[in-house]
Coordinates of C-alpha atoms (C1' of nucleotides) and ligand atoms in Angstrom, one line a residue:
Chain A
M1 CA 4.4 104.4 -55.7
M2 CA 2.9 101.8 -57.9
Q3 CA 4.6 98.5 -58.1
L4 CA 5.6 96.3 -61.0
T5 CA 5.6 92.5 -60.9
H6 CA 8.6 90.5 -62.0
A7 CA 7.1 89.8 -65.4
E8 CA 6.2 93.5 -65.8
E9 CA 9.8 94.5 -64.9
N10 CA 11.1 92.1 -67.5
Y11 CA 8.8 93.3 -70.2
L12 CA 9.5 96.9 -69.5
K13 CA 13.3 96.4 -69.5
A14 CA 13.0 94.6 -72.9
I15 CA 10.8 97.4 -74.3
Y16 CA 13.2 100.1 -73.1
Q17 CA 16.2 98.3 -74.6
L18 CA 14.4 97.6 -77.9
S19 CA 13.4 101.3 -78.1
E20 CA 16.9 102.4 -77.4
A21 CA 18.2 100.3 -80.2
G22 CA 15.6 101.1 -82.8
K23 CA 14.5 104.6 -81.7
K24 CA 10.9 104.4 -83.0
G25 CA 7.9 102.4 -81.7
V26 CA 8.5 98.8 -80.6
S27 CA 6.4 96.1 -82.2
T28 CA 4.6 93.3 -80.5
N29 CA 6.5 90.7 -82.5
D30 CA 9.9 92.3 -81.5
I31 CA 8.9 92.0 -77.8
S32 CA 7.6 88.5 -78.3
A33 CA 11.0 87.5 -79.8
E34 CA 13.0 89.2 -77.1
M35 CA 10.9 87.7 -74.3
K36 CA 10.4 84.3 -75.8
T37 CA 6.6 84.5 -75.2
K38 CA 3.8 84.5 -77.8
P39 CA 2.5 87.7 -79.4
A40 CA -0.8 87.1 -77.7
S41 CA 0.8 87.2 -74.3
V42 CA 2.6 90.3 -75.3
S43 CA -0.6 92.1 -76.3
D44 CA -2.1 91.3 -72.9
M45 CA 1.0 92.6 -71.1
L46 CA 1.0 95.8 -73.2
R47 CA -2.5 96.5 -72.1
K48 CA -1.5 96.1 -68.5
L49 CA 1.6 98.2 -68.8
G50 CA -0.4 100.8 -70.6
E51 CA -2.9 101.0 -67.8
K52 CA 0.0 101.5 -65.4
E53 CA 1.2 104.3 -67.7
V54 CA 4.7 103.1 -68.0
I55 CA 4.2 102.8 -71.8
E56 CA 2.0 104.6 -74.3
Y57 CA 0.1 101.9 -76.2
R58 CA -1.8 102.4 -79.4
K59 CA -3.3 99.2 -80.5
Y60 CA -1.7 97.8 -83.7
Y61 CA 0.9 100.6 -83.7
G62 CA 3.5 99.4 -81.3
V63 CA 4.5 101.1 -78.0
H64 CA 6.6 103.9 -76.7
I65 CA 8.0 104.0 -73.2
T66 CA 6.9 106.9 -71.0
E67 CA 9.3 108.9 -68.8
E68 CA 7.9 107.1 -65.8
G69 CA 8.5 103.8 -67.6
K70 CA 12.0 104.7 -68.3
K71 CA 12.7 105.3 -64.6
F72 CA 11.4 101.8 -63.8
A73 CA 13.4 100.2 -66.6
L74 CA 16.6 102.0 -65.7
R75 CA 16.2 100.9 -62.1
T76 CA 15.9 97.3 -63.2
I77 CA 18.9 97.7 -65.5
R78 CA 20.9 99.3 -62.8
K79 CA 20.2 96.3 -60.5
Q80 CA 20.9 93.8 -63.2
R81 CA 24.3 95.3 -64.1
L82 CA 25.4 95.8 -60.5
W83 CA 24.7 92.1 -59.8
E84 CA 26.6 91.2 -63.0
V85 CA 29.6 93.1 -61.6
F86 CA 29.2 91.4 -58.3
L87 CA 29.1 87.9 -59.9
V88 CA 32.2 88.6 -62.1
E89 CA 34.3 90.6 -59.7
K90 CA 33.5 88.9 -56.4
L91 CA 32.3 85.4 -57.3
R92 CA 34.6 84.8 -60.3
F93 CA 31.8 84.2 -62.8
A94 CA 32.8 84.4 -66.4
W95 CA 31.2 87.2 -68.3
D96 CA 29.1 84.7 -70.3
E97 CA 27.7 83.1 -67.2
V98 CA 26.0 86.0 -65.5
A99 CA 22.9 86.6 -67.6
E100 CA 20.5 84.1 -66.1
V101 CA 21.4 84.7 -62.5
A102 CA 21.4 88.5 -62.8
D103 CA 18.0 88.2 -64.5
E104 CA 16.7 86.8 -61.3
L105 CA 18.7 88.9 -58.8
E106 CA 17.5 92.1 -60.5
H107 CA 14.0 91.6 -59.1
V108 CA 14.9 91.5 -55.4
Q109 CA 13.2 94.5 -53.8
S110 CA 15.4 96.6 -51.5
T111 CA 16.6 100.0 -52.1
I112 CA 19.2 99.7 -49.3
L113 CA 20.5 96.5 -50.8
I114 CA 21.3 98.1 -54.1
Q115 CA 22.9 101.1 -52.5
R116 CA 25.1 99.0 -50.3
L117 CA 26.0 96.7 -53.2
D118 CA 26.9 99.7 -55.3
E119 CA 29.1 101.0 -52.5
Y120 CA 30.6 97.5 -51.9
L121 CA 31.6 97.2 -55.5
G122 CA 33.2 100.6 -55.5
F123 CA 30.5 102.4 -57.5
P124 CA 31.3 100.8 -60.8
K125 CA 30.3 102.7 -63.9
F126 CA 30.2 99.8 -66.4
D127 CA 29.2 96.2 -66.2
P128 CA 31.2 93.2 -67.4
H129 CA 30.0 93.7 -71.0
G130 CA 30.9 97.3 -71.0
D131 CA 27.3 98.6 -70.6
P132 CA 26.9 101.7 -68.4
I133 CA 25.4 101.3 -65.0
P134 CA 22.7 104.0 -64.4
D135 CA 23.1 105.9 -61.1
E136 CA 20.3 105.8 -58.5
Y137 CA 18.6 108.7 -60.2
G138 CA 18.6 106.9 -63.5
D139 CA 21.3 109.0 -65.1
V140 CA 23.4 107.0 -67.6
R141 CA 26.9 108.3 -68.4
S142 CA 27.3 106.6 -71.8
R143 CA 30.6 106.6 -73.7
P144 CA 30.6 107.4 -77.4
R145 CA 31.4 104.2 -79.2
L146 CA 31.5 102.6 -82.6
P147 CA 31.3 99.1 -83.9
I148 CA 34.6 97.9 -85.2
N149 CA 33.4 97.7 -88.8
E150 CA 32.8 101.4 -88.8
I151 CA 36.4 102.2 -87.9
D152 CA 38.6 103.4 -90.7
I153 CA 41.6 101.4 -91.8
N154 CA 44.6 102.0 -89.6
G155 CA 42.3 103.5 -87.0
T156 CA 42.9 102.6 -83.4
G157 CA 40.7 102.4 -80.3
Q158 CA 39.9 100.4 -77.2
I159 CA 37.2 97.8 -76.9
V160 CA 34.7 99.1 -74.4
A161 CA 31.6 97.0 -74.9
V162 CA 29.8 94.2 -76.8
K163 CA 26.5 94.6 -78.4
D164 CA 25.6 91.0 -78.2
S165 CA 25.9 89.5 -74.7
S166 CA 24.9 85.9 -75.6
A167 CA 27.1 83.2 -74.1
A168 CA 28.0 81.9 -77.5
F169 CA 29.4 85.3 -78.7
L170 CA 31.2 86.0 -75.4
R171 CA 32.9 82.6 -75.4
Y172 CA 33.9 83.2 -79.0
L173 CA 35.5 86.5 -78.0
D174 CA 37.3 84.7 -75.1
K175 CA 38.6 82.1 -77.5
V176 CA 40.1 84.6 -80.0
G177 CA 41.4 86.8 -77.3
A178 CA 39.2 89.9 -77.5
Y179 CA 38.2 91.5 -74.3
I180 CA 36.9 94.7 -72.8
G181 CA 39.8 97.1 -72.4
A182 CA 41.9 95.7 -75.3
R183 CA 43.6 98.3 -77.5
I184 CA 43.0 97.5 -81.1
K185 CA 44.1 98.8 -84.6
V186 CA 42.2 98.0 -87.8
L187 CA 44.7 96.4 -90.2
E188 CA 42.5 95.4 -93.1
K189 CA 38.9 95.5 -94.2
V190 CA 37.9 93.1 -97.0
E191 CA 35.6 94.8 -99.4
F192 CA 34.0 91.6 -100.6
D193 CA 32.4 90.4 -97.4
G194 CA 33.2 93.2 -94.9
S195 CA 35.4 90.9 -92.8
I196 CA 38.1 92.6 -90.8
E197 CA 41.6 92.0 -89.5
I198 CA 42.6 93.8 -86.3
L199 CA 45.7 94.0 -84.2
V200 CA 45.1 93.5 -80.5
D201 CA 47.4 95.1 -77.9
N202 CA 50.1 95.4 -80.6
K203 CA 50.6 91.7 -80.3
K204 CA 48.1 89.5 -81.8
T205 CA 46.0 89.7 -85.0
I206 CA 42.4 88.6 -85.2
F207 CA 40.3 87.9 -88.3
M208 CA 36.6 88.4 -87.8
S209 CA 33.5 88.4 -90.0
K210 CA 31.6 91.7 -90.4
D211 CA 28.9 90.2 -88.2
V212 CA 31.3 89.8 -85.3
A213 CA 32.9 93.2 -85.9
A214 CA 29.5 94.9 -85.8
N215 CA 29.0 93.5 -82.3
I216 CA 32.2 94.8 -80.8
L217 CA 32.1 98.4 -79.7
V218 CA 35.2 100.6 -79.6
M219 CA 36.0 104.0 -78.2
V220 CA 38.3 105.9 -80.5
Chain B
M1 CA 14.6 66.6 -60.6
M2 CA 11.3 68.1 -59.8
Q3 CA 11.1 71.8 -59.2
L4 CA 9.4 73.8 -56.4
T5 CA 7.9 77.2 -56.9
H6 CA 8.8 80.1 -54.7
A7 CA 5.7 79.7 -52.7
E8 CA 6.2 76.0 -52.3
E9 CA 9.8 76.6 -51.1
N10 CA 8.5 79.0 -48.5
Y11 CA 5.9 76.7 -47.2
L12 CA 8.2 73.7 -47.1
K13 CA 10.8 75.7 -45.2
A14 CA 8.1 76.7 -42.7
I15 CA 6.9 73.2 -42.3
Y16 CA 10.5 71.9 -41.8
Q17 CA 11.2 74.5 -39.1
L18 CA 7.9 74.0 -37.3
S19 CA 8.4 70.2 -37.3
E20 CA 12.0 70.7 -35.9
A21 CA 10.6 72.8 -33.1
G22 CA 7.6 70.7 -32.2
K23 CA 8.7 67.2 -33.3
K24 CA 5.3 65.8 -34.1
G25 CA 2.9 66.6 -36.9
V26 CA 2.5 70.2 -38.0
S27 CA -1.0 71.6 -38.1
T28 CA -2.7 73.6 -40.8
N29 CA -3.2 76.5 -38.4
D30 CA 0.4 76.6 -37.3
I31 CA 1.5 76.9 -40.9
S32 CA -1.2 79.5 -41.6
A33 CA 0.1 81.6 -38.7
E34 CA 3.8 81.2 -39.7
M35 CA 3.1 82.0 -43.4
K36 CA 0.5 84.7 -42.7
T37 CA -1.9 83.1 -45.2
K38 CA -5.4 81.7 -44.4
P39 CA -5.9 78.1 -43.4
A40 CA -7.8 77.5 -46.6
S41 CA -4.8 78.5 -48.7
V42 CA -2.6 76.2 -46.6
S43 CA -4.9 73.2 -47.2
D44 CA -4.6 73.8 -50.9
M45 CA -0.8 74.0 -50.7
L46 CA -0.6 70.9 -48.6
R47 CA -2.4 69.0 -51.2
K48 CA 0.1 70.1 -53.8
L49 CA 3.2 69.4 -51.6
G50 CA 1.7 66.0 -50.9
E51 CA 1.4 65.3 -54.6
K52 CA 5.0 66.2 -55.0
E53 CA 5.9 63.9 -52.2
V54 CA 7.9 66.4 -50.2
I55 CA 5.4 66.0 -47.3
E56 CA 3.2 63.2 -46.1
Y57 CA -0.3 64.5 -45.8
R58 CA -3.2 62.9 -44.0
K59 CA -6.3 65.1 -44.2
Y60 CA -7.3 66.6 -40.8
Y61 CA -4.2 65.1 -39.1
G62 CA -1.4 67.5 -40.0
V63 CA 1.7 66.8 -42.0
H64 CA 5.1 65.2 -41.7
I65 CA 8.0 66.2 -44.0
T66 CA 9.6 63.4 -46.0
E67 CA 13.3 62.8 -46.5
E68 CA 13.0 64.3 -50.0
G69 CA 11.2 67.3 -48.5
K70 CA 13.9 67.8 -45.9
K71 CA 16.5 68.0 -48.7
F72 CA 14.6 70.7 -50.4
A73 CA 14.0 72.6 -47.1
L74 CA 17.6 72.4 -46.1
R75 CA 18.7 73.7 -49.4
T76 CA 16.5 76.7 -49.1
I77 CA 17.6 77.3 -45.5
R78 CA 21.3 77.0 -46.6
K79 CA 20.7 79.7 -49.2
Q80 CA 18.8 81.9 -46.8
R81 CA 21.5 81.8 -44.2
L82 CA 24.4 82.2 -46.6
W83 CA 22.7 85.3 -47.9
E84 CA 22.2 86.5 -44.4
V85 CA 25.9 86.2 -43.7
F86 CA 26.6 88.1 -46.9
L87 CA 24.3 90.9 -46.0
V88 CA 25.8 91.3 -42.6
E89 CA 29.4 90.6 -43.3
K90 CA 29.8 92.3 -46.6
L91 CA 27.0 94.8 -46.9
R92 CA 27.0 95.9 -43.3
F93 CA 23.3 95.1 -42.7
A94 CA 22.3 94.8 -39.1
W95 CA 21.2 91.4 -38.0
D96 CA 17.6 92.6 -37.6
E97 CA 17.5 93.9 -41.2
V98 CA 18.3 90.8 -43.2
A99 CA 15.2 88.7 -42.9
E100 CA 13.1 90.2 -45.7
V101 CA 15.9 90.5 -48.3
A102 CA 17.3 87.0 -47.6
D103 CA 13.7 85.6 -47.9
E104 CA 13.8 86.8 -51.5
L105 CA 17.4 86.0 -52.3
E106 CA 17.0 82.4 -51.1
H107 CA 14.9 81.6 -54.2
V108 CA 17.4 82.5 -56.8
Q109 CA 18.1 79.3 -58.7
S110 CA 21.8 78.6 -59.3
T111 CA 23.9 75.9 -57.7
I112 CA 27.1 77.5 -58.8
L113 CA 26.0 80.8 -57.3
I114 CA 25.6 79.3 -53.8
Q115 CA 28.8 77.3 -54.0
R116 CA 30.7 80.4 -55.0
L117 CA 29.0 82.5 -52.4
D118 CA 29.8 80.0 -49.7
E119 CA 33.4 80.0 -50.8
Y120 CA 33.5 83.8 -51.0
L121 CA 32.2 84.0 -47.4
G122 CA 34.8 81.6 -46.2
F123 CA 32.5 78.6 -45.7
P124 CA 30.7 80.1 -42.6
K125 CA 29.1 77.5 -40.3
F126 CA 26.6 79.8 -38.6
D127 CA 24.4 82.7 -39.7
P128 CA 24.2 86.1 -38.0
H129 CA 21.6 84.7 -35.6
G130 CA 23.7 81.7 -34.6
D131 CA 21.7 79.2 -36.7
P132 CA 23.8 76.5 -38.4
I133 CA 24.3 76.6 -42.1
P134 CA 23.7 73.2 -43.7
D135 CA 26.4 72.1 -46.1
E136 CA 25.7 71.4 -49.7
Y137 CA 24.7 67.8 -48.8
G138 CA 22.2 69.0 -46.3
D139 CA 24.3 68.1 -43.3
V140 CA 23.8 70.4 -40.3
R141 CA 26.4 70.5 -37.7
S142 CA 24.4 71.9 -34.8
R143 CA 25.8 72.8 -31.4
P144 CA 24.2 71.7 -28.2
R145 CA 22.6 74.7 -26.7
L146 CA 20.3 75.7 -23.9
P147 CA 18.0 78.7 -23.3
I148 CA 19.4 80.9 -20.6
N149 CA 16.5 80.2 -18.3
E150 CA 17.5 76.5 -18.1
I151 CA 21.1 77.4 -17.0
D152 CA 21.7 76.8 -13.3
I153 CA 22.5 79.7 -11.1
N154 CA 26.2 80.7 -11.3
G155 CA 26.4 78.7 -14.5
T156 CA 28.4 80.2 -17.3
G157 CA 28.3 79.9 -21.1
Q158 CA 28.5 81.8 -24.3
I159 CA 25.6 83.1 -26.3
V160 CA 25.5 81.2 -29.6
A161 CA 22.1 81.9 -31.0
V162 CA 18.7 83.4 -30.7
K163 CA 15.4 81.5 -31.0
D164 CA 13.4 84.5 -32.1
S165 CA 14.8 86.4 -35.0
S166 CA 12.2 89.2 -35.2
A167 CA 13.5 92.7 -35.6
A168 CA 11.9 93.8 -32.4
F169 CA 13.7 91.1 -30.3
L170 CA 17.0 91.6 -32.0
R171 CA 17.0 95.4 -31.6
Y172 CA 16.1 94.8 -27.9
L173 CA 19.2 92.6 -27.6
D174 CA 21.3 95.3 -29.3
K175 CA 20.0 97.8 -26.8
V176 CA 20.8 95.8 -23.7
G177 CA 24.1 94.7 -25.0
A178 CA 23.5 91.0 -25.6
Y179 CA 25.2 89.6 -28.7
I180 CA 26.3 86.3 -30.3
G181 CA 29.6 85.3 -28.8
A182 CA 29.1 87.1 -25.5
R183 CA 30.3 85.2 -22.4
I184 CA 27.6 85.1 -19.7
K185 CA 27.1 84.0 -16.1
V186 CA 23.7 83.6 -14.5
L187 CA 23.7 85.7 -11.3
E188 CA 20.1 85.3 -10.2
K189 CA 16.9 83.6 -11.1
V190 CA 13.8 85.1 -9.5
E191 CA 11.4 82.3 -8.5
F192 CA 8.3 84.4 -8.7
D193 CA 8.3 85.3 -12.4
G194 CA 11.3 83.4 -13.7
S195 CA 13.1 86.6 -14.6
I196 CA 16.9 86.4 -14.6
E197 CA 20.0 88.5 -14.1
I198 CA 23.1 87.7 -16.0
L199 CA 26.6 89.1 -16.2
V200 CA 27.9 89.7 -19.7
D201 CA 31.6 89.6 -20.4
N202 CA 32.4 90.0 -16.7
K203 CA 31.5 93.6 -17.1
K204 CA 27.8 94.4 -17.4
T205 CA 24.7 92.9 -15.8
I206 CA 21.4 92.6 -17.6
F207 CA 18.0 91.9 -16.2
M208 CA 15.6 90.0 -18.4
S209 CA 12.2 88.5 -18.3
K210 CA 11.8 84.7 -18.5
D211 CA 10.4 85.3 -22.0
V212 CA 13.5 87.0 -23.2
A213 CA 15.8 84.5 -21.5
A214 CA 14.0 81.6 -23.2
N215 CA 14.9 83.1 -26.5
I216 CA 18.6 83.4 -26.0
L217 CA 20.5 80.2 -26.5
V218 CA 23.7 79.5 -24.7
M219 CA 26.5 76.9 -25.2
V220 CA 27.8 75.7 -21.8
Chain C
dA1 C1' -8.5 98.8 -105.5
dT2 C1' -8.3 94.5 -104.1
dA3 C1' -6.2 89.9 -102.8
dG4 C1' -3.0 87.9 -100.1
dA5 C1' 0.4 88.0 -96.5
dC6 C1' 1.7 89.4 -92.2
dT7 C1' 0.9 91.3 -87.7
dT8 C1' -1.8 92.0 -83.8
dT9 C1' -5.6 91.4 -80.9
dT10 C1' -9.5 88.9 -78.8
dA11 C1' -11.6 85.0 -76.8
dG12 C1' -11.3 81.2 -74.1
dC13 C1' -8.5 78.1 -71.4
dC14 C1' -5.2 76.7 -67.7
dG15 C1' -2.1 76.5 -63.5
dA16 C1' -0.4 78.9 -59.5
dC17 C1' -1.7 81.1 -55.3
dA18 C1' -4.3 84.1 -52.8
dC19 C1' -9.1 85.0 -50.7
dT20 C1' -14.3 84.3 -48.4
dA21 C1' -18.1 81.5 -47.1
dA22 C1' -19.9 77.3 -46.0
dA23 C1' -19.5 72.4 -45.0
dA24 C1' -17.4 68.7 -42.6
dA25 C1' -14.5 66.6 -39.3
dA26 C1' -12.2 66.4 -34.9
dT27 C1' -11.9 67.8 -30.3
dA28 C1' -13.6 69.7 -25.9
dA29 C1' -17.2 70.5 -22.6
dT30 C1' -21.2 69.3 -20.3
Chain D
dA1 C1' -23.3 60.6 -25.2
dT2 C1' -24.7 64.8 -26.9
dT3 C1' -23.7 69.3 -27.8
dA4 C1' -20.7 73.1 -28.6
dT5 C1' -16.3 74.8 -30.1
dT6 C1' -12.4 74.7 -32.9
dT7 C1' -9.9 73.1 -36.8
dT8 C1' -9.7 71.8 -41.3
dT9 C1' -11.4 71.2 -45.9
dT10 C1' -14.2 72.2 -49.9
dA11 C1' -16.4 75.2 -53.1
dG12 C1' -16.3 79.1 -55.5
dT13 C1' -13.9 83.7 -57.0
dG14 C1' -10.2 86.7 -58.6
dT15 C1' -5.6 88.1 -60.4
dC16 C1' -1.4 87.0 -62.8
dG17 C1' 0.8 85.3 -66.7
dG18 C1' 1.3 82.0 -69.8
dC19 C1' -1.0 79.3 -74.0
dT20 C1' -3.9 78.2 -78.7
dA21 C1' -7.2 79.2 -82.1
dA22 C1' -9.7 82.4 -84.5
dA23 C1' -10.8 87.1 -85.7
dA24 C1' -9.5 91.6 -87.1
dG25 C1' -6.5 95.1 -88.6
dT26 C1' -2.5 96.7 -91.4
dC27 C1' 0.6 96.4 -95.1
dT28 C1' 2.3 94.8 -99.8
dA29 C1' 2.1 93.5 -104.4
dT30 C1' -0.2 93.2 -108.3
Ligands
LIG301 MN1 14.6 89.5 -65.0
LIG302 MN1 25.6 93.2 -69.0
LIG303 MN1 11.4 83.1 -49.1
LIG304 MN1 19.1 83.7 -39.6

DNA sequence: ATAGACTTTTAGCCGACACTAAAAAATAAT
DNA sequence: ATTATTTTTTAGTGTCGGCTAAAAGTCTAT
């Protein structure tokens, strides 16, 4: 079984996630932005990933991830999310503090380590941001979910995930009192700017911009 | 604060441990053997570590670690040993299975991670091999200890550590029933070859070669 | 259809960390 | 005190993963 370097794992994970979001081919510039490296560096990496057949690479036309590539990406994502659960559940990290550390931990090579960690954590199905944790075969049991701004007025649901996991956004959610698991009801949608008022746990109302609403995912 | 790469951390840890064992200057060949790299690679690394002032390097005359270097080495060792405790205590790894994984985990950069891990493990003072875990200031509370072959006949003590942490040696100890914490009594020392018979926990006798005995450390 | 703008790739460079082969220094043996 | 042996360093190479500058390809607007 061919091996990927840390850098290759990071790129492949980014490519997988970008292609999940956008569906079609992922551009060099997109990857460059996501990875905070220069487009020239991305081109070079794409060549290498292409040679390893984890992506299909047509010069100038973006990339598609292969089935083999998906397996690798999902393995890394599984590791990342299990470590995130560990950091939050066991080491009392806040959900906005886990990204950097998990991004390192995900590269530790040991099948048994991950199996044991999974078991130790009680086989969690979702990470602290509500993202599904692939099983060891790469199967992802994803929940149907909608951004709040697509919920009808008076519609209800439960917050199950966030689309943006940046520390800034997560801390904002903490501040206003939105969290994974919260039951919400859409009270009002302002036509003018798309901003939204929701009721949280039948107790507290929160006003949020359309931008914020679009990054909170709800299961109806 | 200057930063060390993974490779530099590994070399520095090896240099620290070799100099603790042997007391005087550490040779290029020693490091090469320990790190399983070629002497030429070691020379190059020594030059770099010398520039970073974590070692004192006189060409052709081996190296000495500096105070600054000790701090770095002890920090890495602390991380390694805390992770070893985690793997054994929480993830049910055997004591001969932790080396490789801990050798990767020790490089994860996060002060808070290590503090929290330490706390989560209950501030352990020793790792699964009986080696002391430096505190966050680099202080090591080491126990006075002797290899079994230096104990007088009829002398008693408690196994507190092993000098050799190779999987082969540790599995051998498992097989014969020697373990950290066991109470022992030296029953016989064969003059001819230095082999030794000990009584473990007032129950079981074990014969061992001098070589084995020299790698089991006892607190009297 | 062509010019201009934007995107992407190529070419060349650099630092980190391995290696081999050869030179140089230190140490051991005669 | 030479010579031989061993240890260590230097010189040169290669891979990995980043960079900048320049070239080349694609897309857009007139
Ligand atoms: Mn990563
Ligand atoms: Mn997450
Ligand atoms: Mn290591
Ligand atoms: Mn240990």
